[in-house]
C-alpha atoms as a PDB file:
ATOM      1  CA  ALA A   1       0.047   0.235  -0.466  1.00  0.00           C
ATOM      2  CA  ILE A   2       2.916   2.727   0.856  1.00  0.00           C
ATOM      3  CA  GLN A   3       4.536   1.339  -2.200  1.00  0.00           C
ATOM      4  CA  ILE A   4       0.897   2.155  -4.299  1.00  0.00           C
ATOM      5  CA  ALA A   5       0.730   5.667  -2.822  1.00  0.00           C
ATOM      6  CA  LEU A   6       4.553   6.723  -3.980  1.00  0.00           C
ATOM      7  CA  TYR A   7       3.925   5.673  -7.248  1.00  0.00           C
ATOM      8  CA  LYS A   8       0.472   7.579  -7.219  1.00  0.00           C
ATOM      9  CA  ARG A   9       2.533  11.023  -4.952  1.00  0.00           C
ATOM     10  CA  LYS A  10       5.676  10.357  -7.748  1.00  0.00           C
ATOM     11  CA  LYS A  11       2.970  10.579 -10.998  1.00  0.00           C
ATOM     12  CA  SER A  12       1.444  13.587  -9.435  1.00  0.00           C
ATOM     13  CA  ILE A  13       4.377  15.217  -9.182  1.00  0.00           C
ATOM     14  CA  GLN A  14       5.983  15.172 -12.200  1.00  0.00           C
ATOM     15  CA  VAL A  15       2.617  15.612 -13.894  1.00  0.00           C
ATOM     16  CA  LYS A  16       1.936  19.306 -12.319  1.00  0.00           C
ATOM     17  CA  SER A  17       5.856  19.532 -13.428  1.00  0.00           C
ATOM     18  CA  ALA A  18       6.292  18.930 -16.552  1.00  0.00           C
ATOM     19  CA  THR A  19       4.777  21.948 -17.935  1.00  0.00           C
ATOM     20  CA  GLN A  20       6.911  24.041 -15.173  1.00  0.00           C
ATOM     21  CA  LEU A  21      10.337  22.294 -15.671  1.00  0.00           C
ATOM     22  CA  SER A  22      12.660  22.808 -18.882  1.00  0.00           C
ATOM     23  CA  PRO A  23      16.296  23.287 -16.688  1.00  0.00           C
ATOM     24  CA  ILE A  24      18.162  23.022 -19.769  1.00  0.00           C
ATOM     25  CA  SER A  25      17.609  23.859 -23.829  1.00  0.00           C
ATOM     26  CA  ASN A  26      20.055  21.125 -25.395  1.00  0.00           C
ATOM     27  CA  THR A  27      20.534  18.492 -23.653  1.00  0.00           C
ATOM     28  CA  ARG A  28      21.195  14.679 -24.967  1.00  0.00           C
ATOM     29  CA  GLU A  29      18.959  11.825 -24.754  1.00  0.00           C
ATOM     30  CA  PRO A  30      18.584  10.393 -21.991  1.00  0.00           C
ATOM     31  CA  LYS A  31      20.760   6.958 -21.170  1.00  0.00           C
ATOM     32  CA  ASN A  32      18.562   3.756 -20.864  1.00  0.00           C
ATOM     33  CA  ALA A  33      17.634   3.390 -17.344  1.00  0.00           C
ATOM     34  CA  ASP A  34      20.037   0.448 -16.631  1.00  0.00           C
ATOM     35  CA  THR A  35      22.859   1.869 -18.163  1.00  0.00           C
ATOM     36  CA  ASP A  36      22.900   5.684 -16.850  1.00  0.00           C
ATOM     37  CA  SER A  37      22.595   3.689 -12.866  1.00  0.00           C
ATOM     38  CA  ILE A  38      26.395   1.670 -13.789  1.00  0.00           C
ATOM     39  CA  ASP A  39      27.616   4.757 -15.157  1.00  0.00           C
ATOM     40  CA  ILE A  40      26.658   7.200 -12.796  1.00  0.00           C
ATOM     41  CA  PHE A  41      27.283   4.881  -9.732  1.00  0.00           C
ATOM     42  CA  PRO A  42      31.472   5.396  -9.330  1.00  0.00           C
ATOM     43  CA  PHE A  43      31.198   8.598  -9.913  1.00  0.00           C
ATOM     44  CA  LEU A  44      28.884   8.967  -6.979  1.00  0.00           C
ATOM     45  CA  ARG A  45      31.058   6.918  -5.488  1.00  0.00           C
ATOM     46  CA  SER A  46      33.869   8.937  -5.728  1.00  0.00           C
ATOM     47  CA  LEU A  47      32.500  11.452  -3.909  1.00  0.00           C
ATOM     48  CA  SER A  48      32.969  12.210  -0.122  1.00  0.00           C
ATOM     49  CA  PHE A  49      29.412  13.251   0.263  1.00  0.00           C
ATOM     50  CA  PHE A  50      28.240   9.431  -0.845  1.00  0.00           C
ATOM     51  CA  SER A  51      30.793   7.455   1.183  1.00  0.00           C
ATOM     52  CA  SER A  52      28.990   7.200   3.658  1.00  0.00           C
ATOM     53  CA  LEU A  53      25.975   5.917   2.082  1.00  0.00           C
ATOM     54  CA  SER A  54      24.996   1.969   1.380  1.00  0.00           C
ATOM     55  CA  ASP A  55      25.605   0.749  -2.255  1.00  0.00           C
ATOM     56  CA  ILE A  56      21.994   0.320  -2.214  1.00  0.00           C
ATOM     57  CA  GLU A  57      21.308   3.996  -1.672  1.00  0.00           C
ATOM     58  CA  VAL A  58      23.538   5.331  -4.172  1.00  0.00           C
ATOM     59  CA  ARG A  59      22.176   2.797  -6.943  1.00  0.00           C
ATOM     60  CA  HIS A  60      18.053   4.662  -5.779  1.00  0.00           C
ATOM     61  CA  PHE A  61      19.809   8.023  -6.392  1.00  0.00           C
ATOM     62  CA  ALA A  62      22.135   6.910  -9.422  1.00  0.00           C
ATOM     63  CA  ALA A  63      18.966   5.838 -11.157  1.00  0.00           C
ATOM     64  CA  ALA A  64      17.242   8.580 -10.636  1.00  0.00           C
ATOM     65  CA  CYS A  65      19.679  10.703 -12.473  1.00  0.00           C
ATOM     66  CA  GLU A  66      20.147  11.879 -16.020  1.00  0.00           C
ATOM     67  CA  VAL A  67      23.473  12.776 -17.581  1.00  0.00           C
ATOM     68  CA  ARG A  68      22.976  16.416 -19.182  1.00  0.00           C
ATOM     69  CA  THR A  69      25.620  18.125 -21.143  1.00  0.00           C
ATOM     70  CA  ILE A  70      26.011  21.486 -21.459  1.00  0.00           C
ATOM     71  CA  GLN A  71      27.224  23.956 -23.649  1.00  0.00           C
ATOM     72  CA  ARG A  72      29.944  27.399 -22.601  1.00  0.00           C
ATOM     73  CA  GLY A  73      27.476  29.966 -21.843  1.00  0.00           C
ATOM     74  CA  GLU A  74      24.240  27.732 -21.528  1.00  0.00           C
ATOM     75  CA  GLU A  75      21.852  28.205 -18.777  1.00  0.00           C
ATOM     76  CA  ILE A  76      20.711  25.558 -16.777  1.00  0.00           C
ATOM     77  CA  TYR A  77      17.844  27.710 -15.284  1.00  0.00           C
ATOM     78  CA  GLN A  78      17.735  30.883 -14.025  1.00  0.00           C
ATOM     79  CA  ALA A  79      16.775  32.230 -10.900  1.00  0.00           C
ATOM     80  CA  GLY A  80      13.269  32.823  -9.813  1.00  0.00           C
ATOM     81  CA  GLN A  81      12.727  29.118 -12.053  1.00  0.00           C
ATOM     82  CA  GLU A  82      10.402  27.310 -10.712  1.00  0.00           C
ATOM     83  CA  ASN A  83      11.265  23.105 -10.124  1.00  0.00           C
ATOM     84  CA  PRO A  84      15.110  22.854 -11.702  1.00  0.00           C
ATOM     85  CA  GLY A  85      15.915  20.190  -9.736  1.00  0.00           C
ATOM     86  CA  ALA A  86      19.031  19.203  -7.998  1.00  0.00           C
ATOM     87  CA  PHE A  87      22.089  18.716  -9.993  1.00  0.00           C
ATOM     88  CA  ILE A  88      25.874  17.340  -9.511  1.00  0.00           C
ATOM     89  CA  VAL A  89      28.644  18.817 -11.910  1.00  0.00           C
ATOM     90  CA  GLU A  90      30.194  15.469 -13.586  1.00  0.00           C
ATOM     91  CA  SER A  91      32.391  17.299 -15.285  1.00  0.00           C
ATOM     92  CA  GLY A  92      33.238  21.158 -16.695  1.00  0.00           C
ATOM     93  CA  ARG A  93      33.066  23.974 -14.124  1.00  0.00           C
ATOM     94  CA  ILE A  94      28.946  25.688 -13.205  1.00  0.00           C
ATOM     95  CA  ALA A  95      28.752  29.414 -12.117  1.00  0.00           C
ATOM     96  CA  MET A  96      26.381  30.590  -9.292  1.00  0.00           C
ATOM     97  CA  LEU A  97      24.888  34.206 -10.716  1.00  0.00           C
ATOM     98  CA  LYS A  98      23.117  36.666  -8.619  1.00  0.00           C
ATOM     99  CA  THR A  99      22.273  40.033 -10.635  1.00  0.00           C
ATOM    100  CA  ALA A 100      22.978  42.956  -8.735  1.00  0.00           C
ATOM    101  CA  ALA A 101      21.148  45.944  -8.729  1.00  0.00           C
ATOM    102  CA  ASP A 102      22.614  47.608 -11.378  1.00  0.00           C
ATOM    103  CA  GLY A 103      22.165  45.133 -13.448  1.00  0.00           C
ATOM    104  CA  ARG A 104      25.845  43.470 -13.144  1.00  0.00           C
ATOM    105  CA  GLU A 105      26.635  39.669 -12.699  1.00  0.00           C
ATOM    106  CA  LEU A 106      28.154  38.455  -9.629  1.00  0.00           C
ATOM    107  CA  ALA A 107      29.685  35.226  -9.407  1.00  0.00           C
ATOM    108  CA  VAL A 108      28.196  33.561  -6.074  1.00  0.00           C
ATOM    109  CA  GLU A 109      29.773  30.512  -6.361  1.00  0.00           C
ATOM    110  CA  ILE A 110      32.090  28.575  -8.504  1.00  0.00           C
ATOM    111  CA  LEU A 111      31.696  24.945  -8.773  1.00  0.00           C
ATOM    112  CA  PRO A 112      34.145  22.314  -9.877  1.00  0.00           C
ATOM    113  CA  ALA A 113      33.384  18.473 -10.979  1.00  0.00           C
ATOM    114  CA  GLY A 114      31.968  16.977  -7.749  1.00  0.00           C
ATOM    115  CA  ASP A 115      30.093  19.810  -6.445  1.00  0.00           C
ATOM    116  CA  ILE A 116      25.938  19.690  -6.071  1.00  0.00           C
ATOM    117  CA  PHE A 117      23.905  22.116  -7.098  1.00  0.00           C
ATOM    118  CA  GLY A 118      20.005  23.323  -6.964  1.00  0.00           C
ATOM    119  CA  LEU A 119      19.593  22.021  -2.999  1.00  0.00           C
ATOM    120  CA  VAL A 120      18.356  24.933  -1.234  1.00  0.00           C
ATOM    121  CA  SER A 121      14.942  25.617  -3.838  1.00  0.00           C
ATOM    122  CA  ALA A 122      14.281  20.923  -4.488  1.00  0.00           C
ATOM    123  CA  ILE A 123      14.762  20.821  -0.513  1.00  0.00           C
ATOM    124  CA  ASP A 124      12.065  23.711   0.539  1.00  0.00           C
ATOM    125  CA  ARG A 125      10.021  23.957  -2.828  1.00  0.00           C
ATOM    126  CA  GLY A 126      10.897  27.341  -3.535  1.00  0.00           C
ATOM    127  CA  ARG A 127      12.244  29.054  -6.826  1.00  0.00           C
ATOM    128  CA  ALA A 128      16.280  29.356  -7.412  1.00  0.00           C
ATOM    129  CA  ALA A 129      17.584  32.008  -6.010  1.00  0.00           C
ATOM    130  CA  LEU A 130      20.797  32.673  -8.216  1.00  0.00           C
ATOM    131  CA  THR A 131      21.461  31.162 -12.319  1.00  0.00           C
ATOM    132  CA  ALA A 132      23.828  29.030 -12.821  1.00  0.00           C
ATOM    133  CA  ARG A 133      25.685  28.876 -15.856  1.00  0.00           C
ATOM    134  CA  ALA A 134      28.750  26.913 -17.698  1.00  0.00           C
ATOM    135  CA  GLN A 135      31.225  28.490 -17.864  1.00  0.00           C
ATOM    136  CA  VAL A 136      32.942  25.553 -19.520  1.00  0.00           C
ATOM    137  CA  PRO A 137      32.098  22.616 -21.567  1.00  0.00           C
ATOM    138  CA  SER A 138      29.828  20.385 -18.994  1.00  0.00           C
ATOM    139  CA  GLN A 139      28.190  17.840 -17.790  1.00  0.00           C
ATOM    140  CA  VAL A 140      25.613  17.565 -14.862  1.00  0.00           C
ATOM    141  CA  LEU A 141      24.084  14.986 -13.694  1.00  0.00           C
ATOM    142  CA  TRP A 142      20.162  15.787 -12.897  1.00  0.00           C
ATOM    143  CA  ILE A 143      17.450  14.551 -10.661  1.00  0.00           C
ATOM    144  CA  THR A 144      13.955  16.239 -11.035  1.00  0.00           C
ATOM    145  CA  LYS A 145      12.450  17.933  -7.762  1.00  0.00           C
ATOM    146  CA  ALA A 146       9.733  14.898  -7.435  1.00  0.00           C
ATOM    147  CA  SER A 147      12.360  11.844  -7.555  1.00  0.00           C
ATOM    148  CA  PHE A 148      14.773  14.178  -5.758  1.00  0.00           C
ATOM    149  CA  LEU A 149      12.016  14.763  -3.330  1.00  0.00           C
ATOM    150  CA  LEU A 150      10.415  10.571  -3.612  1.00  0.00           C
ATOM    151  CA  LEU A 151      14.158   9.541  -2.329  1.00  0.00           C
ATOM    152  CA  LEU A 152      14.253  11.464   0.476  1.00  0.00           C
ATOM    153  CA  ASP A 153      11.311  10.902   1.636  1.00  0.00           C
ATOM    154  CA  SER A 154      12.495   6.912   1.724  1.00  0.00           C
ATOM    155  CA  HIS A 155      15.982   7.376   2.467  1.00  0.00           C
ATOM    156  CA  ARG A 156      16.449   8.983   5.732  1.00  0.00           C
ATOM    157  CA  LEU A 157      19.740   8.920   6.070  1.00  0.00           C
ATOM    158  CA  LEU A 158      20.051  10.741   2.711  1.00  0.00           C
ATOM    159  CA  ALA A 159      17.642  13.120   3.258  1.00  0.00           C
ATOM    160  CA  ARG A 160      20.324  13.772   7.074  1.00  0.00           C
ATOM    161  CA  HIS A 161      22.767  14.041   4.393  1.00  0.00           C
ATOM    162  CA  PHE A 162      21.551  16.731   2.321  1.00  0.00           C
ATOM    163  CA  SER A 163      20.300  18.704   4.808  1.00  0.00           C
ATOM    164  CA  GLU A 164      23.168  18.564   6.627  1.00  0.00           C
ATOM    165  CA  TYR A 165      25.528  19.584   3.186  1.00  0.00           C
ATOM    166  CA  VAL A 166      22.933  22.533   2.888  1.00  0.00           C
ATOM    167  CA  VAL A 167      23.369  24.086   6.215  1.00  0.00           C
ATOM    168  CA  ASP A 168      27.090  23.532   5.258  1.00  0.00           C
ATOM    169  CA  ARG A 169      27.338  25.237   2.011  1.00  0.00           C
ATOM    170  CA  LEU A 170      25.528  28.065   3.152  1.00  0.00           C
ATOM    171  CA  ARG A 171      28.690  28.411   5.806  1.00  0.00           C
ATOM    172  CA  GLN A 172      31.006  28.165   3.714  1.00  0.00           C
ATOM    173  CA  THR A 173      29.252  30.483   0.814  1.00  0.00           C
ATOM    174  CA  HIS A 174      28.779  33.043   3.239  1.00  0.00           C
ATOM    175  CA  ASP A 175      32.828  32.998   4.960  1.00  0.00           C
ATOM    176  CA  PHE A 176      34.194  32.858   1.062  1.00  0.00           C
ATOM    177  CA  SER A 177      31.992  36.308   0.058  1.00  0.00           C
ATOM    178  CA  GLU A 178      33.711  37.579   2.975  1.00  0.00           C
ATOM    179  CA  LYS A 179      37.272  37.218   2.171  1.00  0.00           C
ATOM    180  CA  MET A 180      36.505  38.024  -1.754  1.00  0.00           C
ATOM    181  CA  ALA A 181      35.159  41.381   0.357  1.00  0.00           C
ATOM    182  CA  HIS A 182      37.804  41.772   2.764  1.00  0.00           C
ATOM    183  CA  GLU A 183      41.054  39.874   2.596  1.00  0.00           C
ATOM    184  CA  GLN A 184      44.403  40.746   0.116  1.00  0.00           C
ATOM    185  CA  VAL A 185      44.679  39.902  -3.791  1.00  0.00           C
ATOM    186  CA  ALA A 186      47.100  37.245  -2.814  1.00  0.00           C
ATOM    187  CA  VAL A 187      44.947  35.707  -0.222  1.00  0.00           C
ATOM    188  CA  ARG A 188      41.129  36.263  -2.249  1.00  0.00           C
ATOM    189  CA  LEU A 189      43.240  34.388  -4.742  1.00  0.00           C
ATOM    190  CA  ALA A 190      44.257  31.465  -3.182  1.00  0.00           C
ATOM    191  CA  ILE A 191      40.653  30.782  -1.538  1.00  0.00           C
ATOM    192  CA  ALA A 192      39.466  30.732  -5.259  1.00  0.00           C
ATOM    193  CA  LEU A 193      41.822  28.364  -6.607  1.00  0.00           C
ATOM    194  CA  LEU A 194      41.445  26.094  -3.599  1.00  0.00           C
ATOM    195  CA  SER A 195      37.884  26.586  -4.359  1.00  0.00           C
ATOM    196  CA  LEU A 196      37.784  24.927  -7.783  1.00  0.00           C
ATOM    197  CA  VAL A 197      39.771  21.490  -7.936  1.00  0.00           C
ATOM    198  CA  PRO A 198      37.184  19.451  -8.097  1.00  0.00           C
ATOM    199  CA  GLN A 199      35.838  17.999  -5.412  1.00  0.00           C
ATOM    200  CA  LEU A 200      36.698  14.197  -5.848  1.00  0.00           C
ATOM    201  CA  ASP A 201      38.835  11.793  -3.949  1.00  0.00           C
ATOM    202  CA  ALA A 202      41.848  13.049  -3.118  1.00  0.00           C
ATOM    203  CA  LEU A 203      45.102  12.856  -5.117  1.00  0.00           C
ATOM    204  CA  PRO A 204      48.760  11.386  -4.260  1.00  0.00           C
ATOM    205  CA  PRO A 205      50.174  13.661  -2.098  1.00  0.00           C
ATOM    206  CA  GLY A 206      52.738  15.582  -5.113  1.00  0.00           C
ATOM    207  CA  THR A 207      50.123  15.088  -7.328  1.00  0.00           C
ATOM    208  CA  GLY A 208      49.143  18.710  -9.902  1.00  0.00           C
ATOM    209  CA  ARG A 209      45.351  19.358  -9.474  1.00  0.00           C
ATOM    210  CA  ILE A 210      44.415  21.174 -13.080  1.00  0.00           C
ATOM    211  CA  VAL A 211      41.517  24.421 -12.470  1.00  0.00           C
ATOM    212  CA  GLU A 212      40.793  24.871 -16.089  1.00  0.00           C
ATOM    213  CA  ILE A 213      40.236  29.267 -16.091  1.00  0.00           C
ATOM    214  CA  THR A 214      41.579  31.712 -17.800  1.00  0.00           C
ATOM    215  CA  ARG A 215      42.737  34.959 -16.136  1.00  0.00           C
ATOM    216  CA  GLN A 216      39.874  36.961 -17.030  1.00  0.00           C
ATOM    217  CA  GLU A 217      37.486  34.773 -15.270  1.00  0.00           C
ATOM    218  CA  LEU A 218      39.811  34.361 -12.190  1.00  0.00           C
ATOM    219  CA  SER A 219      40.076  38.423 -12.164  1.00  0.00           C
ATOM    220  CA  ASP A 220      36.120  38.681 -11.983  1.00  0.00           C
ATOM    221  CA  LEU A 221      35.655  36.104  -9.265  1.00  0.00           C
ATOM    222  CA  ILE A 222      37.964  37.658  -7.178  1.00  0.00           C
ATOM    223  CA  GLY A 223      37.361  41.510  -8.510  1.00  0.00           C
ATOM    224  CA  THR A 224      40.375  42.847  -9.241  1.00  0.00           C
ATOM    225  CA  THR A 225      41.994  43.773 -12.737  1.00  0.00           C
ATOM    226  CA  VAL A 226      43.420  40.884 -14.655  1.00  0.00           C
ATOM    227  CA  GLU A 227      46.718  42.105 -14.490  1.00  0.00           C
ATOM    228  CA  THR A 228      46.928  42.383 -10.730  1.00  0.00           C
ATOM    229  CA  VAL A 229      45.559  38.339 -11.390  1.00  0.00           C
ATOM    230  CA  VAL A 230      48.740  38.021 -13.248  1.00  0.00           C
ATOM    231  CA  ARG A 231      50.906  39.272 -11.731  1.00  0.00           C
ATOM    232  CA  VAL A 232      49.894  37.306  -8.387  1.00  0.00           C
ATOM    233  CA  THR A 233      50.219  33.889 -10.369  1.00  0.00           C
ATOM    234  CA  LYS A 234      53.371  34.617 -11.294  1.00  0.00           C
ATOM    235  CA  ASN A 235      54.814  35.495  -7.664  1.00  0.00           C
ATOM    236  CA  PHE A 236      53.015  32.086  -6.727  1.00  0.00           C
ATOM    237  CA  GLU A 237      55.010  30.391 -10.126  1.00  0.00           C
ATOM    238  CA  ARG A 238      58.507  31.311  -8.789  1.00  0.00           C
ATOM    239  CA  ASN A 239      57.337  29.910  -5.320  1.00  0.00           C
ATOM    240  CA  GLY A 240      56.529  26.673  -6.685  1.00  0.00           C
ATOM    241  CA  ILE A 241      52.791  26.956  -5.667  1.00  0.00           C
ATOM    242  CA  LEU A 242      51.870  27.425  -9.026  1.00  0.00           C
ATOM    243  CA  ARG A 243      52.584  25.896 -12.678  1.00  0.00           C
ATOM    244  CA  LEU A 244      51.575  28.418 -15.383  1.00  0.00           C
ATOM    245  CA  GLY A 245      52.079  28.019 -19.317  1.00  0.00           C
ATOM    246  CA  HIS A 246      48.704  27.749 -20.566  1.00  0.00           C
ATOM    247  CA  ARG A 247      46.514  30.557 -21.194  1.00  0.00           C
ATOM    248  CA  LYS A 248      43.254  28.691 -19.764  1.00  0.00           C
ATOM    249  CA  ARG A 249      44.894  26.172 -17.631  1.00  0.00           C
ATOM    250  CA  ILE A 250      46.708  26.236 -13.758  1.00  0.00           C
ATOM    251  CA  THR A 251      48.163  23.645 -12.258  1.00  0.00           C
ATOM    252  CA  ILE A 252      48.066  23.343  -8.481  1.00  0.00           C
ATOM    253  CA  ARG A 253      51.810  21.944  -7.588  1.00  0.00           C
ATOM    254  CA  ASP A 254      51.637  22.332  -4.156  1.00  0.00           C
ATOM    255  CA  VAL A 255      48.163  22.485  -2.117  1.00  0.00           C
ATOM    256  CA  GLU A 256      49.480  22.704   1.666  1.00  0.00           C
ATOM    257  CA  ALA A 257      51.017  26.025   0.252  1.00  0.00           C
ATOM    258  CA  LEU A 258      48.282  27.523  -1.342  1.00  0.00           C
ATOM    259  CA  ARG A 259      45.558  26.325   2.093  1.00  0.00           C
ATOM    260  CA  MET A 260      48.282  27.824   4.532  1.00  0.00           C
ATOM    261  CA  MET A 261      48.310  31.033   1.741  1.00  0.00           C
ATOM    262  CA  ALA A 262      44.761  30.863   2.135  1.00  0.00           C
ATOM    263  CA  GLY A 263      44.634  30.989   6.254  1.00  0.00           C
ATOM    264  CA  LEU A 264      42.798  27.243   5.965  1.00  0.00           C
ATOM    265  CA  GLN A 265      44.138  24.423   8.056  1.00  0.00           C
ATOM    266  CA  PRO A 266      45.776  21.492   6.665  1.00  0.00           C
ATOM    267  CA  GLU A 267      44.435  18.493   5.052  1.00  0.00           C
ATOM    268  CA  MET A 268      43.984  15.540   7.360  1.00  0.00           C
ATOM    269  CA  ARG A 269      45.272  12.852   5.760  1.00  0.00           C
ATOM    270  CA  GLU A 270      44.454   9.008   6.760  1.00  0.00           C
ATOM    271  CA  LYS A 271      47.175   7.049   7.098  1.00  0.00           C
END
């Protein structure tokens, strides 16, 4: 009886959402559900967020997702849109944007692979507060709001994880915005670069983290000039923290040194 009730509720929500939801205009056709679940599962398992969940819970989440391909500059959803759903960046980079009173777009967050977005509006059943746009060609995992809420109803541990993640994410966003407004350029640049490292399993010590971003995009993110970004990144390179040499790519050679520059605690490594 419970399964029948959940099925009827899901069908009812999907019918209501079908006329409202069009989060991505140009997308790849969804894969077969079984194949999709098999492909997505290892990626979800690589994320620390899902590490404490059982294989069954992760597979249920994977089965509810669709893989979407997003072109550079394409909007996934706009601020004020209803029912955009929840998303995970599988590859590429997504900018979360807010329009200021003077019409300028401000980057509130820049999300690399492994980051989750759209959770607040999905959980509180409200409208999207920000616009999500791909800065580079990207792929995201999309789960509709209806499917997302059904999963939370049936998996209490998953619901708790998402709630804790939202709270932690809001705290990080507040801290990021505060530091972007008050810290020196070198500190802001270090924080920005660390925030752009893909949120996947930790790489072996000494392995460079590659961040695909232009100097112009970095200057827009931290609120300074391109010339200043070029000068500070070259200084980081001389100190062995970064490796440059590509206009659209920065390699972080020493993550711990960058964390110290940003005023963060060293990462704890498992022995």
